[in-house]
Short mmCIF file of C-alpha atoms in Angstrom, two decimals:
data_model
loop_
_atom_site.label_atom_id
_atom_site.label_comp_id
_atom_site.label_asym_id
_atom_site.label_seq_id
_atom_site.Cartn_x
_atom_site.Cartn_y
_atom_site.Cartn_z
CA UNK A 1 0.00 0.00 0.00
CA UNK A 2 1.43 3.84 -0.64
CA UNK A 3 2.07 5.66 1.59
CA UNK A 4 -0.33 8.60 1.24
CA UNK A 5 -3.00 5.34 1.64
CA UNK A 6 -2.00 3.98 4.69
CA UNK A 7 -2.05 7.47 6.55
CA UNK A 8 -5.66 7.68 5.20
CA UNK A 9 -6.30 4.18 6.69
CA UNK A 10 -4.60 5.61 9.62
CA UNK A 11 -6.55 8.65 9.97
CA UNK A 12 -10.17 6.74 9.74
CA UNK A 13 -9.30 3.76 12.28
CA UNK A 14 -8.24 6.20 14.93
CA UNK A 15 -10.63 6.78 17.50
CA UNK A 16 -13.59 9.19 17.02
CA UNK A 17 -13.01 11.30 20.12
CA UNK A 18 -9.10 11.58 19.24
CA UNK A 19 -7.11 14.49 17.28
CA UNK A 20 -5.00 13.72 14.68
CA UNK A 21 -2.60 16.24 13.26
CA UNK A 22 -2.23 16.19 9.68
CA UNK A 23 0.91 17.40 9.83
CA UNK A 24 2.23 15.24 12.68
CA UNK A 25 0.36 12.00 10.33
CA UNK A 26 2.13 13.26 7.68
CA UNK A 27 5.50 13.14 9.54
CA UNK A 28 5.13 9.76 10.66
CA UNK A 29 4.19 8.21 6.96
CA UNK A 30 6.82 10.79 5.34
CA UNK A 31 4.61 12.66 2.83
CA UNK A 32 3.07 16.20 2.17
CA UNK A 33 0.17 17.58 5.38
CA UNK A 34 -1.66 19.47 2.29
CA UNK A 35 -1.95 16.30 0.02
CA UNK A 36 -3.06 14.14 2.92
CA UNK A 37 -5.60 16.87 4.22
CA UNK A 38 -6.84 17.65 0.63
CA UNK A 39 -7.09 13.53 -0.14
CA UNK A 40 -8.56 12.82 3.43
CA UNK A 41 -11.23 15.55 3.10
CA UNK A 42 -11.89 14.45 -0.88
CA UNK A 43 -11.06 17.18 -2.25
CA UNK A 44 -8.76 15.42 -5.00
CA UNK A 45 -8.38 12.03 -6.22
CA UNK A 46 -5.77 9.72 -6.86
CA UNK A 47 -4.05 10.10 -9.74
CA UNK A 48 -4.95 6.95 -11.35
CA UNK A 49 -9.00 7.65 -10.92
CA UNK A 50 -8.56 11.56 -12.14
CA UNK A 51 -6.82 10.19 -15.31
CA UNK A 52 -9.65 7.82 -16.01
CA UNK A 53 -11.96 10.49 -15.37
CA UNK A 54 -10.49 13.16 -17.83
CA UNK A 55 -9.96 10.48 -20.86
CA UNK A 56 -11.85 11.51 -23.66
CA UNK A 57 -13.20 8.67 -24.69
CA UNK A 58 -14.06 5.82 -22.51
CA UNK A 59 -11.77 2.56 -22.46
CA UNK A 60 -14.43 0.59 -24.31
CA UNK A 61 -14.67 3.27 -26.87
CA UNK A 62 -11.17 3.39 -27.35
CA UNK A 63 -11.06 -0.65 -27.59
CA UNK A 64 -13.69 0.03 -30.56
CA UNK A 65 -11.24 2.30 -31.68
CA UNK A 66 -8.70 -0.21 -31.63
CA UNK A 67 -11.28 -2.88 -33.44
CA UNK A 68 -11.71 -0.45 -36.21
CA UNK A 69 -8.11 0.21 -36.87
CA UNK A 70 -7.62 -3.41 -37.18
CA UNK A 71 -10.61 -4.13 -39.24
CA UNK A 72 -9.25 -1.17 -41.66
CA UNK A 73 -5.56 -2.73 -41.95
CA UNK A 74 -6.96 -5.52 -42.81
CA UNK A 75 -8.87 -3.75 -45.74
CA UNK A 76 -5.60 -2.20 -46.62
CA UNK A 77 -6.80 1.26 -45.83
CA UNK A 78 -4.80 2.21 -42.33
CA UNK A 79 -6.06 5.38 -40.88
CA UNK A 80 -3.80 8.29 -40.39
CA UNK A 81 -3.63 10.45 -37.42
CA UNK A 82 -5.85 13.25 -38.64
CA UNK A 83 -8.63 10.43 -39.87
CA UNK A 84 -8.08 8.81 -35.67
CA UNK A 85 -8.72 12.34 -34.56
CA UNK A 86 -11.96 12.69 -36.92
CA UNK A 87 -12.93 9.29 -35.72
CA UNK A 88 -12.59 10.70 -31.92
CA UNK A 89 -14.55 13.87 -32.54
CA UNK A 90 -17.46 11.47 -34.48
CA UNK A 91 -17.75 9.71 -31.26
CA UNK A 92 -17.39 12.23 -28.44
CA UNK A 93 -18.41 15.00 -30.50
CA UNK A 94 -15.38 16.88 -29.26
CA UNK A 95 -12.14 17.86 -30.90
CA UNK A 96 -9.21 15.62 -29.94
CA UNK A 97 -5.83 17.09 -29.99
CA UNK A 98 -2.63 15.77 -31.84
CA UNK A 99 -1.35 15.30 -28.14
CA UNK A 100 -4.30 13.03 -27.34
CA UNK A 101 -3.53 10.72 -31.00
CA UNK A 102 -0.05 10.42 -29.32
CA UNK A 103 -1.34 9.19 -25.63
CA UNK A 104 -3.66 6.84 -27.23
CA UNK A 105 -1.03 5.48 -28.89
CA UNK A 106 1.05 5.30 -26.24
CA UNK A 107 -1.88 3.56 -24.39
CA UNK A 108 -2.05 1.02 -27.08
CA UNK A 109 1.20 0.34 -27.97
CA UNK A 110 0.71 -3.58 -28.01
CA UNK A 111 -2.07 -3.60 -30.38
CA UNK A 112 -0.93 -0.58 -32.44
CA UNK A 113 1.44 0.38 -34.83
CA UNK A 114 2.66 3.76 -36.67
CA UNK A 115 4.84 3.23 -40.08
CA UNK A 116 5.66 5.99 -42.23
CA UNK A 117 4.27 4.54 -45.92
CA UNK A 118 5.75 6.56 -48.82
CA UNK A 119 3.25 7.97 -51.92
CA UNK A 120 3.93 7.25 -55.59
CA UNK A 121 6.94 7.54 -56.86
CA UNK A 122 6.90 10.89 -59.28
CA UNK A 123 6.86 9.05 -62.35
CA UNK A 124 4.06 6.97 -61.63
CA UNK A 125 2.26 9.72 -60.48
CA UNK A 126 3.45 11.87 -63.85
CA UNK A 127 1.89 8.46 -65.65
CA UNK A 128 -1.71 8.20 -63.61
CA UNK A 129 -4.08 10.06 -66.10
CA UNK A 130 -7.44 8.79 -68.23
CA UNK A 131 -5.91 8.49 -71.46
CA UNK A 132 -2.93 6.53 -70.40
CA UNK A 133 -5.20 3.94 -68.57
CA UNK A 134 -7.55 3.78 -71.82
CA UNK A 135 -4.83 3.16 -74.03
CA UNK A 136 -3.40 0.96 -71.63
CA UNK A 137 -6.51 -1.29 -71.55
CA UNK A 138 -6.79 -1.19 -75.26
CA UNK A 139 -3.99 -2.80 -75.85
CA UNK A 140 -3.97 -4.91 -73.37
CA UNK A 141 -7.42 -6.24 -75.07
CA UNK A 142 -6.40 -6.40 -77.84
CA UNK A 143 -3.41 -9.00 -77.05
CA UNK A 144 -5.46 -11.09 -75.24
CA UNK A 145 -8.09 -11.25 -78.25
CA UNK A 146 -4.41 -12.05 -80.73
CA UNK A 147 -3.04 -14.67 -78.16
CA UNK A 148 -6.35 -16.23 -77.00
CA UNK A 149 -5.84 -16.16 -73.49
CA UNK A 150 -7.90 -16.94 -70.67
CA UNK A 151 -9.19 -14.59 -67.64
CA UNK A 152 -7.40 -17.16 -65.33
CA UNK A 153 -4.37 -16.91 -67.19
CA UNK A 154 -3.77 -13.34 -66.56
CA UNK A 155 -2.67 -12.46 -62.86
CA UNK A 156 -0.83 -9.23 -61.84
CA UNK A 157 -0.72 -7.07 -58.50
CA UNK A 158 0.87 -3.57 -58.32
CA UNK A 159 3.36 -3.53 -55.39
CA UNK A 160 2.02 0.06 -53.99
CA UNK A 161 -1.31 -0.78 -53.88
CA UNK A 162 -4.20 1.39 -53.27
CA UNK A 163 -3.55 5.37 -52.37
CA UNK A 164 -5.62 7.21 -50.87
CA UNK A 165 -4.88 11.36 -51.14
CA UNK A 166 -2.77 13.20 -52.92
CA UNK A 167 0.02 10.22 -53.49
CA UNK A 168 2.38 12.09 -50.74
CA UNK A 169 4.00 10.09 -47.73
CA UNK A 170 2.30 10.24 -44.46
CA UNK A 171 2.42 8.06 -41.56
CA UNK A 172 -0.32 5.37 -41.32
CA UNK A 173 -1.96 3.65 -37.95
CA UNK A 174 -1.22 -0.06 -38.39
CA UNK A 175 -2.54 -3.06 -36.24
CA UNK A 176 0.81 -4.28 -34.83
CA UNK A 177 -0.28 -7.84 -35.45
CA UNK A 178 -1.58 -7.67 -39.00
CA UNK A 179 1.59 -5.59 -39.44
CA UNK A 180 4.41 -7.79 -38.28
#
């Protein structure tokens, strides 16, 4: 038990009749008269309850939170830290701070995971345009239609995969387990 406690304990089991200095209780369990008179008379809390009690979201909201983040890694679409701090205001309806995006990650540092992804390259984004794709596609056609080939013949992935924005680097919220 700490110390601040057991003077508190001390305190209450003494008898009803009896004085008890707070500064001579204090003295004995070697800690600070005003904390012990302002934590025996409940006029603050321990840290541990005040920091639940100021959170901004709840711990089972922020355990959603974590869900979600793992369902979208697993759709390939990690959020970023502004999108977590949208996803806070959507359900507290109050603004969270960057500070708060960094606590909560601190907080869930087992399940969570922040990467820096890079955005196209600038020659594949100098390439992305309607016309290039068409002509792209109709050639592409047309050598399957001269080689004969089959829809299960044909198989390719691009490495980047899907972007989201502006193609610029940004650092992504990753499920640590999905991740690794």
């Amino acid at each position: 038990m700490d110390p601040i406690n057991a003077a508190i304990e001390f305190l209450e089991s003494a008898a009803s009749g009896e004085h008890l200095s707070y500064r001579k209780v204090a003295a004995q369990f070697n800690i600070c008269p005003t904390t012990l008179a302002r934590r025996h008379q409940g006029k603050c809390d321990p840290y541990a309850i005040k920091s639940v009690n100021q959170q901004l979201l709840s711990q089972q909201q922020e355990l959603h939170l974590v869900s979600h983040i793992r369902q979208l890694t697993e759709d390939g679409l990690p959020p970023s830290r502004r999108m977590l701090r949208n996803y806070c205001m959507s359900i507290v309806g109050k603004p969270a701070s960057q500070s708060w995006v960094t606590r909560f990650l601190g907080r869930h540092k087992i399940e969570l995971k922040t990467h820096r992804v890079k955005g196209k390259d600038r020659t594949r984004h100098k390439a992305d345009s309607l016309p290039k794709y068409e002509l792209y596609f109709a050639y592409l056609h047309e050598k399957i239609r001269k080689y004969h080939l089959r829809a299960s013949d044909i198989y390719n992935m691009d490495e980047k995969g899907f972007h989201l924005g502006r193609g610029e680097g940004s650092t992504r919220i990753f499920s640590r387990d999905l991740w690794e």
